[in-house]
Coordinates of C-alpha atoms in Angstrom, one line a residue:
M1 CA 24.6 2.4 5.0
T2 CA 27.0 5.3 4.4
D3 CA 29.5 5.3 1.5
V4 CA 32.4 4.9 4.0
A5 CA 30.6 2.0 5.7
S6 CA 29.8 0.4 2.4
L7 CA 33.4 0.6 1.3
T8 CA 34.6 -0.7 4.6
A9 CA 32.2 -3.7 4.5
A10 CA 33.1 -4.4 0.8
G11 CA 36.8 -4.3 1.7
A12 CA 36.4 -6.6 4.6
R13 CA 34.4 -9.1 2.5
T14 CA 37.1 -8.9 -0.3
S15 CA 39.8 -9.6 2.3
L16 CA 37.9 -12.6 3.7
L17 CA 37.2 -14.0 0.2
N18 CA 40.9 -13.6 -0.7
R19 CA 41.9 -15.5 2.4
I20 CA 39.4 -18.3 1.6
G21 CA 40.6 -18.4 -2.0
A22 CA 44.2 -18.7 -0.9
K23 CA 43.5 -21.5 1.6
A24 CA 41.4 -23.3 -1.0
E25 CA 44.2 -23.1 -3.6
A26 CA 46.8 -24.4 -1.1
R27 CA 44.5 -27.4 -0.6
G28 CA 43.7 -27.9 -4.3
I29 CA 40.0 -27.1 -3.8
P30 CA 38.1 -25.5 -6.8
I31 CA 36.4 -23.0 -4.5
S32 CA 34.7 -21.1 -7.3
V33 CA 33.2 -22.5 -10.5
H34 CA 31.5 -20.7 -13.5
L35 CA 29.0 -23.0 -15.2
D36 CA 27.4 -21.9 -18.5
L37 CA 24.0 -23.5 -18.8
T38 CA 23.6 -22.7 -22.5
W39 CA 25.1 -20.5 -25.2
A40 CA 21.8 -19.8 -26.7
C41 CA 20.6 -16.2 -26.2
N42 CA 17.7 -14.0 -26.9
E43 CA 20.0 -11.0 -27.5
G44 CA 22.6 -10.6 -30.3
C45 CA 25.2 -8.5 -28.6
V46 CA 27.7 -7.2 -31.2
H47 CA 30.7 -8.1 -28.9
C48 CA 29.6 -11.5 -27.7
Y49 CA 32.3 -14.2 -27.6
L50 CA 30.0 -17.2 -27.6
D51 CA 28.6 -19.4 -30.4
H52 CA 24.8 -19.1 -29.9
T53 CA 24.2 -22.0 -32.3
A54 CA 26.5 -24.5 -30.7
G55 CA 23.8 -26.7 -29.1
G56 CA 24.6 -30.0 -27.3
D57 CA 23.8 -28.6 -23.8
M58 CA 23.9 -30.9 -20.8
N59 CA 20.4 -31.9 -19.8
T60 CA 19.0 -31.5 -16.3
V61 CA 20.2 -34.9 -15.0
E62 CA 23.8 -34.2 -16.3
I63 CA 23.8 -30.7 -14.7
K64 CA 22.6 -32.1 -11.4
G65 CA 25.3 -34.8 -11.6
A66 CA 27.9 -32.0 -12.3
L67 CA 26.7 -30.1 -9.2
D68 CA 27.0 -33.2 -7.1
Q69 CA 30.6 -33.6 -8.2
L70 CA 31.4 -29.9 -7.6
A71 CA 29.9 -30.1 -4.1
A72 CA 32.0 -33.2 -3.3
A73 CA 35.1 -31.4 -4.6
G74 CA 34.5 -28.5 -2.1
T75 CA 33.2 -25.9 -4.4
M76 CA 31.3 -23.1 -2.5
F77 CA 30.7 -20.3 -5.0
L78 CA 28.7 -21.1 -8.1
T79 CA 28.1 -18.7 -11.0
L80 CA 25.3 -19.8 -13.4
S81 CA 25.6 -18.0 -16.7
G82 CA 25.2 -18.3 -20.5
G83 CA 24.1 -17.4 -23.2
E84 CA 20.9 -16.5 -21.4
I85 CA 20.0 -18.8 -18.5
M86 CA 16.3 -17.9 -18.6
L87 CA 16.0 -19.8 -21.9
R88 CA 16.5 -23.0 -19.9
K89 CA 13.0 -24.3 -19.0
D90 CA 14.6 -26.1 -16.0
I91 CA 16.4 -23.0 -14.7
F92 CA 14.5 -22.9 -11.4
E93 CA 15.0 -26.7 -10.9
I94 CA 18.7 -26.2 -11.4
V95 CA 19.0 -23.3 -9.0
A96 CA 16.9 -25.1 -6.4
Y97 CA 19.2 -28.1 -6.7
A98 CA 22.3 -25.9 -6.4
R99 CA 20.9 -24.2 -3.3
S100 CA 20.0 -27.6 -1.8
Q101 CA 23.7 -28.4 -2.1
L102 CA 24.4 -25.2 -0.2
F103 CA 26.2 -23.4 -3.1
D104 CA 26.4 -19.6 -2.9
V105 CA 24.7 -18.9 -6.2
R106 CA 25.3 -15.9 -8.5
L107 CA 23.4 -15.5 -11.7
K108 CA 24.5 -13.8 -14.9
T109 CA 21.6 -12.7 -17.2
N110 CA 20.4 -10.0 -19.4
G111 CA 17.2 -9.9 -17.3
I112 CA 14.7 -9.3 -20.0
L113 CA 12.8 -12.5 -19.2
I114 CA 12.7 -11.8 -15.4
G115 CA 9.2 -10.7 -14.5
E116 CA 7.6 -10.5 -11.1
G117 CA 7.1 -14.2 -10.7
E118 CA 10.7 -15.0 -11.8
A119 CA 12.1 -12.4 -9.3
D120 CA 9.9 -13.9 -6.5
R121 CA 11.2 -17.4 -7.2
F122 CA 14.9 -16.4 -7.3
A123 CA 14.4 -14.6 -4.0
E124 CA 12.6 -17.7 -2.5
L125 CA 15.5 -19.9 -3.6
G126 CA 18.1 -17.6 -1.9
V127 CA 20.1 -16.5 -4.9
R128 CA 22.5 -14.1 -3.4
A129 CA 23.5 -12.0 -6.3
V130 CA 22.6 -11.3 -10.0
N131 CA 24.7 -9.6 -12.6
I132 CA 22.9 -7.8 -15.4
S133 CA 24.6 -6.3 -18.5
I134 CA 23.8 -2.7 -19.3
Y135 CA 25.9 -1.0 -22.0
S136 CA 24.7 2.6 -21.9
H137 CA 22.4 4.9 -19.9
L138 CA 20.8 5.7 -23.3
P139 CA 18.2 3.1 -24.3
E140 CA 18.9 3.5 -28.0
V141 CA 22.6 2.8 -27.6
H142 CA 22.1 -0.2 -25.3
D143 CA 19.4 -1.6 -27.7
A144 CA 21.8 -1.1 -30.7
I145 CA 24.4 -3.2 -29.0
T146 CA 22.0 -6.0 -27.9
R147 CA 20.2 -5.8 -31.3
V148 CA 16.9 -6.2 -29.4
P149 CA 14.5 -3.2 -29.3
G150 CA 13.2 -2.5 -25.8
S151 CA 15.9 -4.6 -24.1
F152 CA 17.2 -1.6 -22.1
H153 CA 13.9 -1.0 -20.3
R154 CA 13.3 -4.7 -19.7
S155 CA 16.8 -5.1 -18.2
I156 CA 16.3 -2.1 -16.0
E157 CA 12.9 -3.4 -14.8
A158 CA 14.6 -6.7 -13.9
V159 CA 17.2 -4.8 -11.8
K160 CA 14.4 -3.0 -10.0
R161 CA 12.4 -6.3 -9.4
L162 CA 15.4 -8.1 -8.0
K163 CA 16.5 -5.2 -5.8
S164 CA 13.0 -4.9 -4.4
R165 CA 13.3 -8.5 -3.2
G166 CA 16.6 -7.9 -1.5
R167 CA 18.9 -9.5 -4.0
A168 CA 22.4 -7.9 -4.6
V169 CA 22.4 -6.7 -8.2
E170 CA 25.5 -5.6 -10.1
I171 CA 25.4 -3.9 -13.5
R172 CA 28.1 -5.2 -15.8
V173 CA 29.5 -2.9 -18.5
S174 CA 31.5 -4.1 -21.4
V175 CA 33.6 -1.1 -22.6
M176 CA 33.9 -0.8 -26.3
R177 CA 34.5 1.6 -29.2
G178 CA 32.3 4.7 -29.2
G179 CA 32.2 4.7 -25.4
A180 CA 29.5 5.2 -22.9
D181 CA 29.1 8.1 -20.5
Y182 CA 30.5 6.3 -17.5
G183 CA 29.5 9.0 -15.1
R184 CA 25.8 8.7 -16.2
L185 CA 26.1 4.9 -16.0
R186 CA 27.4 5.1 -12.4
A187 CA 24.6 7.6 -11.6
L188 CA 22.0 5.1 -13.0
A189 CA 23.5 2.3 -11.0
E190 CA 23.3 4.4 -7.8
E191 CA 19.7 5.4 -8.6
L192 CA 18.8 1.7 -8.9
G193 CA 20.7 0.8 -5.7
A194 CA 23.0 -1.5 -7.8
G195 CA 26.7 -2.0 -7.9
I196 CA 28.6 -1.4 -11.2
L197 CA 31.6 -3.2 -12.7
Y198 CA 33.4 -2.2 -15.9
D199 CA 35.4 -4.6 -18.1
A200 CA 37.7 -2.8 -20.5
T201 CA 38.6 -5.8 -22.6
I202 CA 36.6 -7.2 -25.5
V203 CA 37.8 -10.8 -26.0
P204 CA 38.0 -13.1 -29.0
M205 CA 35.2 -15.6 -29.5
I206 CA 35.7 -18.9 -27.6
D207 CA 36.3 -20.7 -31.0
G208 CA 39.3 -18.3 -31.7
D209 CA 37.5 -15.9 -34.0
R210 CA 39.0 -12.5 -33.3
T211 CA 36.3 -10.4 -34.9
P212 CA 34.9 -9.0 -31.5
V213 CA 38.4 -7.7 -30.7
L214 CA 37.9 -5.0 -33.3
L215 CA 35.4 -3.4 -30.9
N216 CA 38.1 -2.7 -28.3
I217 CA 38.6 0.9 -27.4
S218 CA 41.5 2.8 -29.0
P219 CA 44.6 3.8 -27.0
A220 CA 43.2 7.3 -26.8
E221 CA 39.8 6.1 -25.5
R222 CA 41.6 3.7 -23.1
A223 CA 43.7 6.5 -21.6
A224 CA 40.5 8.6 -21.1
F225 CA 38.7 5.6 -19.6
Y226 CA 41.4 4.9 -17.0
S227 CA 41.5 8.6 -16.1
D228 CA 37.7 9.0 -15.6
P229 CA 36.9 9.2 -11.9
A230 CA 33.5 7.6 -12.6
V231 CA 35.2 4.3 -13.3
L232 CA 38.1 4.1 -10.8
T233 CA 36.1 2.2 -8.2
G234 CA 34.3 0.0 -10.7
L235 CA 37.1 -1.7 -12.5
E236 CA 37.1 -5.5 -13.0
D237 CA 40.9 -5.3 -13.6
V238 CA 42.0 -3.5 -10.4
C239 CA 45.7 -3.1 -10.3
A240 CA 48.3 -2.9 -7.5
S241 CA 50.7 -0.1 -7.1
L242 CA 53.8 -0.1 -9.4
A243 CA 56.7 -1.7 -7.5
P244 CA 59.7 -3.9 -8.3
A245 CA 59.0 -7.6 -8.6
D246 CA 60.3 -9.5 -5.5
E247 CA 60.8 -13.2 -5.1
E248 CA 57.3 -13.7 -3.7
L249 CA 55.8 -12.1 -6.8
L250 CA 58.1 -14.0 -9.2
N251 CA 57.1 -17.3 -7.5
A252 CA 53.4 -16.4 -7.7
H253 CA 51.0 -16.9 -10.7
S254 CA 49.2 -14.1 -12.5
C255 CA 45.6 -15.4 -12.2
G256 CA 43.5 -17.8 -10.2
A257 CA 42.1 -19.6 -13.3
G258 CA 42.8 -23.3 -12.9
H259 CA 44.1 -22.8 -9.4
N260 CA 41.1 -22.1 -7.2
G261 CA 38.4 -22.2 -9.8
C262 CA 37.5 -23.1 -13.3
Y263 CA 34.9 -22.9 -16.1
I264 CA 32.4 -25.6 -17.4
S265 CA 30.8 -25.1 -20.8
P266 CA 27.2 -26.1 -21.5
Q267 CA 28.5 -29.2 -23.3
G268 CA 30.4 -30.3 -20.2
D269 CA 33.9 -29.2 -21.3
V270 CA 36.1 -28.1 -18.3
M271 CA 38.6 -25.3 -18.9
P272 CA 40.6 -23.0 -16.6
C273 CA 38.4 -20.1 -17.4
V274 CA 35.8 -19.0 -19.9
Q275 CA 38.5 -16.6 -21.3
F276 CA 41.1 -19.5 -21.2
P277 CA 39.6 -22.0 -23.6
L278 CA 42.1 -24.8 -23.0
V279 CA 39.8 -27.9 -22.8
C280 CA 41.2 -30.1 -20.0
G281 CA 38.5 -32.8 -20.1
S282 CA 34.8 -33.5 -20.5
L283 CA 32.3 -34.3 -17.8
R284 CA 30.6 -36.6 -20.3
R285 CA 33.6 -38.8 -20.3
S286 CA 35.4 -38.2 -17.0
R287 CA 34.7 -37.3 -13.4
F288 CA 35.2 -33.7 -12.4
L289 CA 38.0 -34.4 -9.9
E290 CA 39.8 -36.5 -12.4
I291 CA 39.8 -33.5 -14.8
W292 CA 40.7 -31.1 -12.0
R293 CA 43.8 -33.2 -11.2
S294 CA 44.7 -33.8 -14.9
P295 CA 48.1 -33.1 -16.5
Q296 CA 46.5 -30.2 -18.4
F297 CA 45.5 -28.4 -15.2
A298 CA 48.8 -29.3 -13.7
E299 CA 50.6 -27.5 -16.5
V300 CA 48.5 -24.4 -16.0
R301 CA 49.2 -24.4 -12.3
G302 CA 52.9 -24.9 -12.8
I303 CA 53.4 -21.6 -14.6
R304 CA 54.9 -19.0 -12.3
N305 CA 55.6 -15.4 -13.1
R306 CA 59.3 -16.1 -13.3
D307 CA 58.5 -18.6 -16.1
L308 CA 56.7 -16.2 -18.4
D309 CA 58.5 -15.5 -21.6
V310 CA 58.5 -11.6 -21.4
C311 CA 56.2 -10.7 -18.5
G312 CA 58.6 -12.1 -15.8
S313 CA 61.1 -9.3 -16.4
C314 CA 58.6 -6.5 -17.0
S315 CA 58.8 -3.5 -14.7
S316 CA 55.0 -3.4 -14.6
L317 CA 54.6 -7.0 -13.4
S318 CA 53.4 -5.9 -9.9
S319 CA 50.6 -3.7 -11.3
C320 CA 49.6 -5.9 -14.3
D321 CA 46.3 -7.8 -14.5
R322 CA 47.8 -10.3 -16.9
C323 CA 45.3 -12.8 -18.3
P324 CA 46.8 -16.1 -19.2
G325 CA 43.7 -16.9 -21.2
L326 CA 44.1 -13.9 -23.5
A327 CA 47.8 -14.9 -23.8
F328 CA 46.7 -18.4 -24.7
Q329 CA 44.3 -17.0 -27.4
D330 CA 47.2 -14.9 -28.7
G331 CA 49.1 -18.2 -29.1
N332 CA 51.2 -18.7 -26.0
M333 CA 49.9 -19.1 -22.4
R334 CA 53.3 -18.2 -21.1
G335 CA 53.5 -15.0 -23.2
A336 CA 52.0 -11.6 -23.1
S337 CA 48.7 -10.3 -24.3
R338 CA 48.6 -7.0 -26.2
Q339 CA 45.2 -6.1 -24.7
T340 CA 46.6 -6.6 -21.2
C341 CA 49.7 -4.6 -22.0
E342 CA 47.6 -1.7 -23.3
N343 CA 45.4 -1.8 -20.1
T344 CA 48.4 -1.8 -17.9
Y345 CA 50.1 1.0 -19.8
S346 CA 47.0 3.1 -19.7
R347 CA 46.8 2.8 -15.9
T348 CA 50.5 3.1 -15.0
K349 CA 52.0 4.9 -18.0
A350 CA 54.9 2.5 -17.5
P351 CA 56.1 0.7 -20.7
T352 CA 55.1 -2.9 -21.2
P353 CA 56.6 -5.6 -23.5
L354 CA 54.0 -5.3 -26.2
Y355 CA 53.1 -1.7 -25.6
P356 CA 56.3 0.1 -25.0
V357 CA 55.2 3.7 -25.8
A358 CA 52.0 5.4 -26.8
T359 CA 51.5 6.1 -30.5
P360 CA 51.8 9.8 -31.5
D361 CA 48.2 9.9 -32.8
G362 CA 46.7 7.8 -30.0
A363 CA 45.4 5.3 -32.5

């Protein structure tokens, strides 16, 4: 498929998914759910936001029960993630059960435990897509971030195995201080036949510890990142063009979290998003739809752009990728997040509430 044809197909698919998401939201359907199977991991990534020692994971029966409830609620798109999903001895049983319920399944994994047999099984089960984290085209840099020697080569081999079996594979890149050569990473992804997606925000740990945030790129690095042509078509936080906010935008919300999808932790806690750790209920105590229709979710859904403390009057509102979860972790889900403001300024060069001007030294 040519580049133009690929982009056209991707654009059509995105448009269709957006329409499906909008219809699901209007009907109160959680069309997309992210379920972490465990927070345990066989890597020790320096920027990770999860507590790998938390324990208390739902067992196989509990997870199958959760999948039953999600299917009954109308969920179509299911992301299974961690931690590292391959540490679950029942991973194939879980995926098989999810596919029997007709979920469109996407996996998030570091891939280092995916050998030939594991790749065969995922292909047999009809897993549509797999995301694998790669942090640099240089093995030594990637391995220093994961703190597992040899992890780069093992992850790359997993990409090759899954691609050879017709699975869609996307390389995920967390952008952090020190930077990677984004052009070389994109070339690597193209060589492997994989997609690539960059995330320019390192988030606090899910328990509120902000240590990982120190790894976020500096304003100078952020400006260079957003001006690098190698990343312009691979951004997770794609923005709209800068335009005045109209009534439709002011009456809209800034994110789909809690509107047409949500996050479920390994312990069964249900939250608007993995980056929005507002616990709205537990599957170990309540049914999913009871939680989905709870006052906590209703509060999240009730927040419109015009209700935001500072963002509602911001000139960059139409081009902002505001994350209510980051704002929540900053102390106010109706407020602004400095990280989001920095990202928006770097893209648009328009002042934002928490990032009105660039600092003289770019620090």
